[in-house]
């Protein structure tokens, strides 16, 4: 698995020497390589030794710089120049400090578990194709090495694969880091952290960033001088792809060709018949026609799913889009919510008469679909599709979603015998809620956010866009083998669409360091206005009987979950229509703003709700002085 050549990299004076060891006993070949990306990321701060107060201010600012990189349960920042109004803050030295703190955190957790010191901590690193990945990878290797960890370089990888590298033998690393910023621009990058139990929580990442902030401030942006333990290159993606192929083969269990279940499954009594076989007392007429699937990888890490999963299972993937990794993302944002990505995939499905289209985000922890008729399946539609599949397998199960889903989705789930739990926005929140429900004895097999993050109990509660697609492909093939000519879209044909949907943003007027507190204040003021009855017909929403109350946002049990951002959803009613819509205010964990989502089942409902928000809350409470409400003004004044 490991490469035959390893390298020891010295990062001294910004002109590192790379020493390649070709074989034991021979003198190493040395060469001087220049790595400008390892230069100090920010201006060196010169402070007079006598000015203690000024020095403390500098240290505080340096520490805040690292803390602000926390993005809920991961780390994100600007890694390259190129964004107007944004400066580079995810520097190699910052990344090194964070990686070192993560390595130390892992070691301390393992020592607690094993009851003694540990010396063989193994951590893997994968990355998406962003152009800042190479320089920041060196910083991760340096940080983990300083913490005394053995590092395994997976190269181009996906976020779910990084987690699976902690479980699948013979790898089974103690922890993993994925370097990605999901669908954000090429200038951004970030880190996601995993142990064998899954992704880290927001409080855990906060603890790591706090330790890293102190390291960073003390070093004043210096980079490590030596990689004492060089990384070992491993090919984990091949093992992960085989894992996905095996799941499809086992669950389809094709009656003619087990190893290529996506080849020759289509049924027609009128076309060229190749096989007639009895299955479960039915006669199946099978054609030698491949399953046609279009994959749009968006130039991210998802191309492997085409050649290393689908093609090897016998599918026809001709016409697939943007499979080559390109960290500049030249074609469109790699995001299943992106309209351009969905439109291009839809056009390809129709052009090639494909059975299915797949859209991955950059690191493949999210996915979206296009059915055989060219209809996009994402957001509520994707949750409904997965709910229909899971409820067939696990009748009566609870399904957790974020609180931006429609009233129609709740009806769809309930009509199929399921229970719908609305919870906090944020994929980590939604997944953790499902874990807790299962721990409390409430069977919960599916957790999904409207962004496309979806996790299943059967898959270690991991949000894996490729695994979601695997489930859907299995269902599609089984439908064909059972004699159905309807496509996968038929499973959600009775899902009602919300009549109106609006999303608006309010920027927080504040310095970055105070933005979170001011945003929380605004959200809590919104809650108080509703509870005090100042907004007629508005009531804090909830999903009913569970250990969460107050709009499914604040835990009321004995051990409440930590809140990474404040948010509330209110249902809106009037005498004529009853409940006709809802409004959801959410503090962003990515940027200093508040998102406002509104849905309505009656014409003009969103406009009416937004006008009440503006006049009866924002203006009346004085929050228009704290928040930039220009988007609200513009929409509320429309006719």
Coordinates of C-alpha atoms in Angstrom, one line a residue:
X1 CA 0.0 0.0 0.0
X2 CA 2.7 2.4 1.0
X3 CA 4.9 4.0 -1.7
X4 CA 8.4 2.7 -2.1
X5 CA 9.9 6.2 -1.7
X6 CA 9.4 8.4 1.3
X7 CA 10.5 12.0 1.8
X8 CA 11.8 14.0 4.7
X9 CA 10.9 17.7 4.3
X10 CA 12.7 20.4 6.1
X11 CA 10.8 23.7 6.2
X12 CA 13.7 26.1 7.1
X13 CA 14.2 29.6 5.8
X14 CA 11.4 29.1 3.3
X15 CA 13.8 27.1 1.1
X16 CA 13.2 23.5 2.1
X17 CA 15.5 20.6 1.2
X18 CA 13.7 17.4 0.0
X19 CA 15.7 14.3 0.6
X20 CA 14.6 11.2 -1.4
X21 CA 15.6 7.8 -0.1
X22 CA 15.7 5.5 -3.1
X23 CA 17.1 2.4 -1.4
X24 CA 18.6 1.4 2.0
X25 CA 22.3 1.9 2.4
X26 CA 22.7 4.5 -0.4
X27 CA 23.4 8.2 0.1
X28 CA 20.3 10.3 -0.2
X29 CA 19.9 12.6 -3.2
X30 CA 19.4 16.2 -2.0
X31 CA 17.8 19.1 -3.8
X32 CA 16.8 22.6 -2.8
X33 CA 13.1 23.3 -3.6
X34 CA 11.4 26.7 -3.0
X35 CA 8.0 26.7 -1.4
X36 CA 6.8 30.3 -1.3
X37 CA 3.5 29.2 0.2
X38 CA 5.4 28.5 3.5
X39 CA 6.4 32.1 4.0
X40 CA 4.8 33.9 7.0
X41 CA 1.1 34.3 6.1
X42 CA 0.7 37.6 7.8
X43 CA 2.8 40.6 8.5
X44 CA 5.4 40.0 11.2
X45 CA 4.3 41.9 14.2
X46 CA 7.1 43.9 15.9
X47 CA 6.3 44.8 19.5
X48 CA 8.5 46.8 21.8
X49 CA 9.3 44.7 24.8
X50 CA 8.3 47.4 27.2
X51 CA 4.8 47.6 25.8
X52 CA 3.1 44.7 27.6
X53 CA -0.4 45.9 27.0
X54 CA 0.2 46.2 23.2
X55 CA 1.8 42.8 23.2
X56 CA -1.3 41.3 24.9
X57 CA -3.6 43.0 22.3
X58 CA -1.5 41.5 19.5
X59 CA -1.7 38.0 21.1
X60 CA -5.4 38.3 21.6
X61 CA -5.9 39.3 18.0
X62 CA -3.8 36.4 16.8
X63 CA -5.8 34.0 18.9
X64 CA -9.1 35.4 17.7
X65 CA -7.9 34.9 14.1
X66 CA -7.7 31.1 14.7
X67 CA -10.9 30.9 16.7
X68 CA -12.8 32.6 13.9
X69 CA -11.8 29.8 11.5
X70 CA -14.1 27.4 13.4
X71 CA -17.2 26.7 11.2
X72 CA -19.5 24.7 13.5
X73 CA -18.1 21.1 13.4
X74 CA -15.2 21.9 11.0
X75 CA -12.7 24.6 10.1
X76 CA -13.0 26.9 7.0
X77 CA -11.2 30.0 5.8
X78 CA -9.7 31.9 2.9
X79 CA -6.6 30.1 1.7
X80 CA -5.9 32.2 -1.4
X81 CA -6.1 35.8 -2.5
X82 CA -8.8 36.6 -4.9
X83 CA -12.0 37.4 -3.0
X84 CA -13.0 41.0 -2.8
X85 CA -13.1 42.2 0.8
X86 CA -11.6 39.0 2.2
X87 CA -8.1 38.4 3.3
X88 CA -6.2 35.1 3.6
X89 CA -6.7 33.7 7.1
X90 CA -6.3 29.9 6.6
X91 CA -2.5 30.0 6.3
X92 CA 0.0 27.1 6.5
X93 CA 1.0 28.2 10.0
X94 CA -2.6 28.3 11.2
X95 CA -3.3 24.9 9.7
X96 CA -0.2 23.5 11.3
X97 CA -1.3 24.7 14.8
X98 CA -4.8 23.2 14.3
X99 CA -3.5 19.9 13.0
X100 CA -1.0 19.7 15.9
X101 CA -3.8 20.4 18.4
X102 CA -6.0 17.8 16.7
X103 CA -3.2 15.2 17.0
X104 CA -2.8 16.0 20.7
X105 CA -6.5 15.8 21.2
X106 CA -6.7 12.4 19.6
X107 CA -3.8 11.1 21.7
X108 CA -5.4 12.3 24.9
X109 CA -8.7 10.6 24.0
X110 CA -6.9 7.3 23.2
X111 CA -4.9 7.5 26.4
X112 CA -8.2 7.9 28.3
X113 CA -9.7 4.9 26.5
X114 CA -6.6 2.7 26.9
X115 CA -5.7 3.8 30.4
X116 CA -2.1 4.7 29.6
X117 CA 0.3 6.4 27.2
X118 CA 0.0 5.7 23.4
X119 CA 2.8 6.0 20.9
X120 CA 1.3 4.5 17.7
X121 CA -1.4 7.0 16.8
X122 CA -2.3 6.8 13.1
X123 CA -4.0 9.6 11.2
X124 CA -5.0 9.8 7.6
X125 CA -5.3 12.9 5.4
X126 CA -7.4 13.3 2.3
X127 CA -8.1 16.3 0.2
X128 CA -10.3 17.6 -2.6
X129 CA -8.6 19.1 -5.7
X130 CA -8.4 22.7 -4.5
X131 CA -5.2 24.4 -5.6
X132 CA -4.3 25.4 -2.0
X133 CA -4.4 21.7 -1.0
X134 CA -0.7 21.0 -1.7
X135 CA 0.7 23.8 0.5
X136 CA -1.8 23.2 3.3
X137 CA -1.2 19.4 3.3
X138 CA 2.5 20.0 4.2
X139 CA 1.2 22.1 7.2
X140 CA -1.1 19.3 8.3
X141 CA 1.7 16.8 8.0
X142 CA 4.0 19.1 10.1
X143 CA 1.4 19.6 12.8
X144 CA 0.5 16.0 13.2
X145 CA 4.2 15.1 13.2
X146 CA 4.8 17.6 16.0
X147 CA 2.0 15.9 17.9
X148 CA 3.8 12.6 17.5
X149 CA 1.3 11.0 15.1
X150 CA 2.0 8.7 12.1
X151 CA 0.5 10.3 9.0
X152 CA -1.0 8.5 6.0
X153 CA -1.5 10.5 2.8
X154 CA -4.6 9.4 0.9
X155 CA -4.2 12.1 -1.8
X156 CA -7.4 13.0 -3.7
X157 CA -10.2 11.6 -1.6
X158 CA -13.8 12.2 -0.4
X159 CA -15.0 13.2 3.0
X160 CA -16.9 9.9 3.6
X161 CA -13.9 8.0 2.5
X162 CA -11.8 9.7 5.2
X163 CA -14.2 8.6 7.9
X164 CA -14.3 5.0 6.4
X165 CA -10.5 4.9 6.5
X166 CA -10.9 4.7 10.3
X167 CA -13.0 1.6 10.0
X168 CA -12.2 -0.5 7.0
X169 CA -9.4 -3.1 7.4
X170 CA -6.5 -3.2 6.9
X171 CA -6.4 0.6 7.3
X172 CA -8.5 1.3 10.4
X173 CA -6.7 4.5 11.3
X174 CA -7.3 6.2 14.7
X175 CA -8.5 9.4 13.1
X176 CA -8.7 11.2 9.8
X177 CA -8.7 14.7 8.4
X178 CA -10.4 15.8 5.1
X179 CA -9.2 19.0 3.6
X180 CA -12.1 20.7 1.8
X181 CA -14.4 23.7 1.8
X182 CA -17.3 21.8 0.2
X183 CA -19.0 23.9 -2.5
X184 CA -17.3 27.2 -1.5
X185 CA -15.1 29.1 -4.1
X186 CA -11.7 27.9 -5.1
X187 CA -10.1 30.5 -2.8
X188 CA -11.4 28.8 0.3
X189 CA -10.3 25.6 2.1
X190 CA -10.9 23.9 5.4
X191 CA -10.6 20.8 7.6
X192 CA -13.1 18.2 8.7
X193 CA -12.2 15.9 11.5
X194 CA -13.1 12.2 12.2
X195 CA -12.6 9.5 14.7
X196 CA -13.9 6.0 14.6
X197 CA -17.1 7.2 16.2
X198 CA -17.8 9.8 13.4
X199 CA -17.3 13.5 12.9
X200 CA -16.3 15.8 15.7
X201 CA -18.9 17.9 17.4
X202 CA -18.8 21.7 17.5
X203 CA -17.6 21.9 21.1
X204 CA -14.8 19.4 20.3
X205 CA -13.7 21.5 17.4
X206 CA -13.9 24.6 19.5
X207 CA -11.6 23.0 22.1
X208 CA -9.1 22.1 19.4
X209 CA -9.2 25.6 17.9
X210 CA -8.8 27.2 21.3
X211 CA -5.6 25.1 21.8
X212 CA -4.4 25.9 18.3
X213 CA -5.0 29.7 18.9
X214 CA -2.6 29.7 21.9
X215 CA 0.0 27.8 19.9
X216 CA -0.4 30.1 16.9
X217 CA -0.1 33.3 19.0
X218 CA 2.9 32.0 20.9
X219 CA 4.8 31.2 17.7
X220 CA 3.8 34.4 16.0
X221 CA 3.1 32.6 12.7
X222 CA 6.3 30.5 12.5
X223 CA 6.1 27.2 10.5
X224 CA 7.6 24.0 11.8
X225 CA 11.2 23.3 10.8
X226 CA 11.1 19.5 10.4
X227 CA 8.8 16.7 9.5
X228 CA 10.2 14.1 11.9
X229 CA 7.8 11.4 10.7
X230 CA 7.2 11.7 6.9
X231 CA 3.7 10.7 5.6
X232 CA 3.1 7.4 4.0
X233 CA 1.2 7.4 0.8
X234 CA -1.8 5.0 0.7
X235 CA -4.4 4.1 -1.9
X236 CA -7.6 4.0 0.2
X237 CA -10.0 5.2 -2.4
X238 CA -9.8 1.8 -4.3
X239 CA -10.8 0.0 -1.1
X240 CA -13.6 2.4 -0.5
X241 CA -14.9 2.0 -4.1
X242 CA -14.8 -1.8 -3.7
X243 CA -16.8 -1.4 -0.5
X244 CA -19.5 0.5 -2.4
X245 CA -19.5 -2.0 -5.2
X246 CA -19.9 -4.9 -2.8
X247 CA -22.9 -3.3 -1.2
X248 CA -24.7 -3.0 -4.6
X249 CA -23.8 -6.5 -5.7
X250 CA -25.0 -8.1 -2.4
X251 CA -28.3 -6.2 -2.2
X252 CA -29.3 -6.4 -5.8
X253 CA -28.2 -10.1 -6.0
X254 CA -28.8 -10.1 -9.8
X255 CA -30.2 -13.5 -11.0
X256 CA -27.9 -13.6 -14.1
X257 CA -24.8 -11.7 -13.4
X258 CA -24.0 -11.0 -9.8
X259 CA -20.8 -9.1 -10.4
X260 CA -22.3 -6.7 -12.9
X261 CA -25.8 -5.9 -11.6
X262 CA -26.1 -2.7 -13.6
X263 CA -25.8 -4.6 -16.9
X264 CA -28.8 -6.1 -18.7
X265 CA -31.5 -5.5 -16.2
X266 CA -34.1 -3.7 -18.3
X267 CA -37.4 -5.4 -19.1
X268 CA -39.6 -5.3 -22.1
X269 CA -41.9 -7.9 -23.7
X270 CA -41.5 -6.4 -27.2
X271 CA -37.8 -5.8 -27.7
X272 CA -34.9 -8.2 -28.4
X273 CA -35.3 -10.8 -25.7
X274 CA -32.1 -12.5 -24.5
X275 CA -33.2 -14.3 -21.4
X276 CA -36.5 -15.6 -19.9
X277 CA -36.1 -16.8 -16.3
X278 CA -38.5 -17.5 -13.4
X279 CA -38.0 -15.3 -10.3
X280 CA -40.3 -15.5 -7.3
X281 CA -43.0 -17.2 -9.5
X282 CA -42.8 -14.5 -12.1
X283 CA -41.4 -14.6 -15.6
X284 CA -38.7 -11.9 -16.2
X285 CA -37.7 -11.0 -19.7
X286 CA -34.3 -9.4 -19.6
X287 CA -32.5 -7.4 -22.2
X288 CA -28.8 -7.0 -22.6
X289 CA -29.0 -3.3 -22.1
X290 CA -26.8 -1.4 -19.7
X291 CA -28.1 0.9 -17.0
X292 CA -27.4 4.4 -18.3
X293 CA -26.3 6.8 -15.5
X294 CA -24.9 10.3 -15.9
X295 CA -22.5 11.5 -13.2
X296 CA -21.7 15.2 -12.8
X297 CA -18.7 15.4 -10.4
X298 CA -18.3 19.2 -10.8
X299 CA -14.5 18.8 -11.2
X300 CA -14.4 17.7 -7.5
X301 CA -13.5 14.4 -5.9
X302 CA -16.5 12.4 -7.2
X303 CA -15.2 11.2 -10.5
X304 CA -14.1 7.9 -8.9
X305 CA -17.8 6.9 -8.6
X306 CA -18.0 6.7 -12.4
X307 CA -15.0 4.6 -13.3
X308 CA -14.3 2.7 -10.1
X309 CA -17.9 1.9 -9.1
X310 CA -20.5 2.3 -11.9
X311 CA -18.4 1.2 -14.8
X312 CA -17.1 -1.9 -13.0
X313 CA -20.7 -2.9 -12.1
X314 CA -21.6 -2.8 -15.8
X315 CA -23.3 0.6 -16.1
X316 CA -23.0 2.8 -19.2
X317 CA -21.8 6.2 -18.0
X318 CA -21.2 7.8 -21.4
X319 CA -22.2 11.5 -21.3
X320 CA -21.0 12.1 -17.7
X321 CA -19.8 15.6 -16.9
X322 CA -16.8 17.3 -15.3
X323 CA -15.2 14.1 -14.0
X324 CA -11.6 15.4 -14.0
X325 CA -10.5 17.0 -10.7
X326 CA -9.8 20.8 -11.2
X327 CA -9.4 22.9 -8.1
X328 CA -10.5 26.1 -10.0
X329 CA -14.0 24.5 -10.6
X330 CA -14.2 26.0 -14.1
X331 CA -17.7 24.8 -15.1
X332 CA -20.0 25.5 -12.2
X333 CA -20.1 25.3 -8.4
X334 CA -19.9 21.7 -7.4
X335 CA -23.1 21.7 -5.4
X336 CA -26.3 19.7 -5.8
X337 CA -28.2 22.9 -4.9
X338 CA -26.7 24.8 -7.8
X339 CA -29.1 25.5 -10.6
X340 CA -26.5 25.3 -13.3
X341 CA -25.2 22.0 -12.1
X342 CA -28.7 20.5 -12.0
X343 CA -29.7 22.0 -15.4
X344 CA -26.6 20.6 -17.2
X345 CA -27.1 17.2 -15.7
X346 CA -30.8 17.3 -16.6
X347 CA -30.0 18.1 -20.2
X348 CA -27.5 15.2 -20.4
X349 CA -30.0 12.8 -18.9
X350 CA -32.5 13.8 -21.6
X351 CA -30.0 13.8 -24.4
X352 CA -28.7 10.3 -23.6
X353 CA -32.0 8.9 -22.4
X354 CA -30.4 8.0 -19.2
X355 CA -32.1 6.2 -16.3
X356 CA -30.6 8.5 -13.7
X357 CA -28.4 11.6 -13.2
X358 CA -26.2 12.2 -10.2
X359 CA -24.7 15.5 -9.0
X360 CA -22.0 15.4 -6.3
X361 CA -20.6 18.3 -4.3
X362 CA -16.8 18.8 -4.1
X363 CA -16.1 16.3 -1.3
X364 CA -19.0 13.9 -2.0
X365 CA -20.7 14.1 1.3
X366 CA -23.7 15.5 -0.5
X367 CA -25.5 14.5 -3.7
X368 CA -28.5 15.4 -5.8
X369 CA -30.3 13.5 -8.6
X370 CA -32.1 13.9 -11.9
X371 CA -34.8 11.3 -12.8
X372 CA -35.2 9.7 -16.2
X373 CA -37.7 12.5 -17.2
X374 CA -35.1 15.2 -16.5
X375 CA -36.7 16.4 -13.2
X376 CA -34.2 17.6 -10.5
X377 CA -34.4 15.7 -7.2
X378 CA -32.8 17.7 -4.4
X379 CA -34.0 19.5 -1.2
X380 CA -37.4 18.2 0.0
X381 CA -37.7 15.9 -3.0
X382 CA -34.5 14.1 -2.2
X383 CA -35.5 13.7 1.4
X384 CA -38.9 12.4 0.3
X385 CA -37.3 9.8 -2.0
X386 CA -34.9 8.6 0.7
X387 CA -37.8 8.5 3.1
X388 CA -39.9 6.4 0.8
X389 CA -37.0 3.9 0.4
X390 CA -36.2 3.8 4.1
X391 CA -39.8 3.4 5.2
X392 CA -40.2 0.4 3.0
X393 CA -37.3 -1.2 4.9
X394 CA -38.1 0.1 8.3
X395 CA -41.9 0.8 8.7
X396 CA -42.7 3.4 11.3
X397 CA -39.2 4.8 11.7
X398 CA -38.6 8.4 12.7
X399 CA -36.9 10.6 10.1
X400 CA -35.0 13.7 11.3
X401 CA -34.7 16.8 9.0
X402 CA -33.7 20.4 9.5
X403 CA -36.5 22.9 10.2
X404 CA -36.5 24.3 6.6
X405 CA -38.5 21.4 5.2
X406 CA -42.1 21.9 3.9
X407 CA -45.3 21.0 5.6
X408 CA -46.0 18.8 2.5
X409 CA -42.9 16.7 3.4
X410 CA -44.2 16.1 6.9
X411 CA -47.5 15.0 5.3
X412 CA -45.6 12.7 2.8
X413 CA -43.7 11.0 5.6
X414 CA -46.7 10.6 7.9
X415 CA -48.9 9.1 5.1
X416 CA -46.3 6.4 4.7
X417 CA -46.4 5.6 8.4
X418 CA -43.2 7.5 9.4
X419 CA -42.6 10.1 12.0
X420 CA -41.1 13.4 11.1
X421 CA -38.8 15.2 13.6
X422 CA -37.9 18.8 12.7
X423 CA -34.7 19.9 14.2
X424 CA -32.0 22.5 14.1
X425 CA -30.4 23.6 10.7
X426 CA -26.9 22.2 10.3
X427 CA -26.1 18.7 9.1
X428 CA -24.2 17.9 12.3
X429 CA -27.1 18.9 14.4
X430 CA -29.5 16.8 12.4
X431 CA -27.3 13.7 12.5
X432 CA -26.6 14.1 16.2
X433 CA -30.3 14.3 16.9
X434 CA -30.8 11.0 15.1
X435 CA -28.0 9.4 17.2
X436 CA -29.6 10.7 20.4
X437 CA -33.1 9.5 19.4
X438 CA -31.7 6.0 18.8
X439 CA -29.9 6.1 22.1
X440 CA -33.2 6.9 23.8
X441 CA -34.9 3.9 22.1
X442 CA -36.7 5.8 19.3
X443 CA -35.9 4.0 16.1
X444 CA -34.4 6.6 13.7
X445 CA -32.9 5.3 10.4
X446 CA -32.7 8.5 8.3
X447 CA -31.4 12.0 9.1
X448 CA -31.3 14.5 6.2
X449 CA -30.8 18.2 5.7
X450 CA -32.3 20.1 2.8
X451 CA -28.7 20.9 1.5
X452 CA -28.3 17.2 0.6
X453 CA -26.4 16.0 3.6
X454 CA -28.0 12.7 4.5
X455 CA -27.0 10.0 7.0
X456 CA -28.3 6.5 7.6
X457 CA -28.1 4.4 10.8
X458 CA -27.0 1.4 8.8
X459 CA -24.0 3.4 7.5
X460 CA -22.5 4.5 10.8
X461 CA -24.6 7.8 10.8
X462 CA -22.2 9.1 8.1
X463 CA -23.3 11.8 5.7
X464 CA -22.1 10.1 2.5
X465 CA -23.5 11.4 -0.8
X466 CA -22.1 8.3 -2.6
X467 CA -23.8 5.9 -0.2
X468 CA -27.1 7.7 -0.7
X469 CA -26.8 7.2 -4.4
X470 CA -25.9 3.6 -3.8
X471 CA -29.2 3.1 -1.9
X472 CA -31.2 4.8 -4.7
X473 CA -29.5 2.7 -7.5
X474 CA -30.2 -0.5 -5.6
X475 CA -33.9 0.5 -5.4
X476 CA -34.0 1.5 -9.1
X477 CA -32.6 -1.9 -10.2
X478 CA -34.8 -3.8 -7.8
X479 CA -37.9 -2.0 -9.2
X480 CA -36.8 -3.1 -12.7
X481 CA -36.2 -6.6 -11.7
X482 CA -39.7 -6.7 -10.0
X483 CA -41.3 -5.7 -13.4
X484 CA -41.8 -2.0 -12.9
X485 CA -41.4 0.3 -15.9
X486 CA -41.6 3.4 -13.8
X487 CA -38.5 5.4 -12.9
X488 CA -37.2 6.3 -9.5
X489 CA -39.2 9.5 -9.7
X490 CA -42.4 7.6 -9.4
X491 CA -41.7 7.1 -5.7
X492 CA -42.3 10.8 -5.0
X493 CA -45.0 11.6 -7.5
X494 CA -47.5 12.4 -4.8
X495 CA -45.2 14.8 -3.0
X496 CA -46.8 18.3 -3.0
X497 CA -44.6 21.3 -3.6
X498 CA -44.8 24.5 -1.5
X499 CA -46.6 27.2 -3.5
X500 CA -44.1 29.9 -2.5
X501 CA -40.6 29.8 -1.0
X502 CA -38.3 32.7 -0.3
X503 CA -34.8 33.1 1.2
X504 CA -33.5 36.4 2.3
X505 CA -30.3 37.5 4.2
X506 CA -29.7 40.2 6.8
X507 CA -26.0 41.1 7.4
X508 CA -25.1 41.9 11.0
X509 CA -23.7 45.4 11.4
X510 CA -20.8 44.8 13.6
X511 CA -17.1 44.1 13.9
X512 CA -16.4 40.4 13.2
X513 CA -15.5 39.6 16.8
X514 CA -18.9 40.9 18.0
X515 CA -21.1 39.6 15.2
X516 CA -22.0 36.3 16.7
X517 CA -23.2 37.9 20.0
X518 CA -25.2 40.5 18.1
X519 CA -26.8 37.8 15.9
X520 CA -27.7 35.8 18.9
X521 CA -29.3 38.8 20.5
X522 CA -31.4 39.5 17.4
X523 CA -32.6 35.9 17.2
X524 CA -33.6 35.8 20.9
X525 CA -35.4 39.1 20.5
X526 CA -37.4 37.5 17.7
X527 CA -38.3 34.5 20.0
X528 CA -39.4 36.9 22.8
X529 CA -41.7 38.8 20.4
X530 CA -43.4 35.6 19.4
X531 CA -43.8 34.3 23.0
X532 CA -45.2 37.7 24.1
X533 CA -47.8 37.6 21.4
X534 CA -46.6 40.7 19.6
X535 CA -46.8 38.9 16.2
X536 CA -50.5 37.9 15.8
X537 CA -51.0 34.4 14.4
X538 CA -47.3 33.5 14.9
X539 CA -46.4 30.6 17.2
X540 CA -43.0 28.8 17.8
X541 CA -43.1 25.6 15.9
X542 CA -42.0 22.1 17.1
X543 CA -42.3 18.5 16.0
X544 CA -44.2 17.3 19.0
X545 CA -43.3 14.7 21.6
X546 CA -39.5 14.5 22.1
X547 CA -36.8 15.8 24.4
X548 CA -36.5 19.1 22.6
X549 CA -38.7 22.1 22.9
X550 CA -39.0 25.7 21.9
X551 CA -39.1 25.3 18.1
X552 CA -36.9 22.2 18.2
X553 CA -33.9 24.5 18.9
X554 CA -33.1 24.3 22.6
X555 CA -32.8 20.9 24.4
X556 CA -34.8 20.7 27.6
X557 CA -33.4 17.4 28.8
X558 CA -30.9 16.9 31.6
X559 CA -27.9 17.0 29.2
X560 CA -28.7 19.6 26.6
X561 CA -26.8 19.7 23.3
X562 CA -24.5 22.7 22.7
X563 CA -25.9 25.3 20.3
X564 CA -23.6 26.5 17.5
X565 CA -26.0 29.2 16.3
X566 CA -29.4 30.4 17.4
X567 CA -32.4 29.8 15.2
X568 CA -36.2 29.6 15.5
X569 CA -39.1 28.6 13.2
X570 CA -42.6 30.0 13.7
X571 CA -45.7 28.7 12.1
X572 CA -48.0 31.4 10.7
X573 CA -51.8 31.1 10.7
X574 CA -54.9 33.3 10.1
X575 CA -58.7 32.8 10.4
X576 CA -59.2 32.2 6.7
X577 CA -56.6 29.6 6.0
X578 CA -55.5 28.2 9.3
X579 CA -51.8 27.4 9.2
X580 CA -50.6 28.6 5.8
X581 CA -46.9 28.9 6.2
X582 CA -43.8 29.3 8.3
X583 CA -40.8 31.6 8.8
X584 CA -37.4 30.5 10.0
X585 CA -34.7 32.8 11.3
X586 CA -31.2 31.4 11.5
X587 CA -27.8 32.8 12.5
X588 CA -25.2 31.7 10.0
X589 CA -22.1 29.9 11.3
X590 CA -20.3 30.6 8.0
X591 CA -20.7 34.4 7.7
X592 CA -21.9 37.3 9.9
X593 CA -25.5 37.3 8.7
X594 CA -29.0 35.9 9.5
X595 CA -30.9 33.8 7.0
X596 CA -34.6 34.3 6.7
X597 CA -36.5 31.4 5.1
X598 CA -40.3 31.7 4.4
X599 CA -42.7 29.2 2.9
X600 CA -46.4 29.6 2.1
X601 CA -49.3 27.4 0.8
X602 CA -51.3 30.4 -0.3
X603 CA -50.6 33.1 -3.0
X604 CA -48.9 36.1 -1.6
X605 CA -48.3 34.4 1.8
X606 CA -44.5 34.9 1.8
X607 CA -44.9 38.6 1.0
X608 CA -47.4 39.0 3.8
X609 CA -45.2 37.2 6.3
X610 CA -42.1 39.2 5.3
X611 CA -44.0 42.5 5.7
X612 CA -45.1 41.6 9.2
X613 CA -41.5 40.6 10.0
X614 CA -40.3 44.0 8.8
X615 CA -42.9 46.3 10.3
X616 CA -43.9 44.5 13.5
X617 CA -40.6 43.1 14.5
X618 CA -37.5 44.5 12.8
X619 CA -38.7 48.2 12.9
X620 CA -40.6 47.9 16.2
X621 CA -37.7 46.3 18.1
X622 CA -35.0 48.5 16.7
X623 CA -33.2 45.5 15.1
X624 CA -33.1 47.5 11.8
X625 CA -30.2 49.4 13.5
X626 CA -28.4 46.1 14.2
X627 CA -29.1 44.3 10.9
X628 CA -28.9 45.4 7.3
X629 CA -32.5 44.8 6.2
X630 CA -32.1 46.1 2.6
X631 CA -33.1 42.7 1.2
X632 CA -36.1 42.6 3.4
X633 CA -37.1 46.1 2.4
X634 CA -36.7 45.3 -1.3
X635 CA -38.8 42.2 -1.1
X636 CA -41.5 43.7 1.2
X637 CA -41.9 46.6 -1.1
X638 CA -42.5 44.4 -4.1
X639 CA -46.1 43.9 -5.4

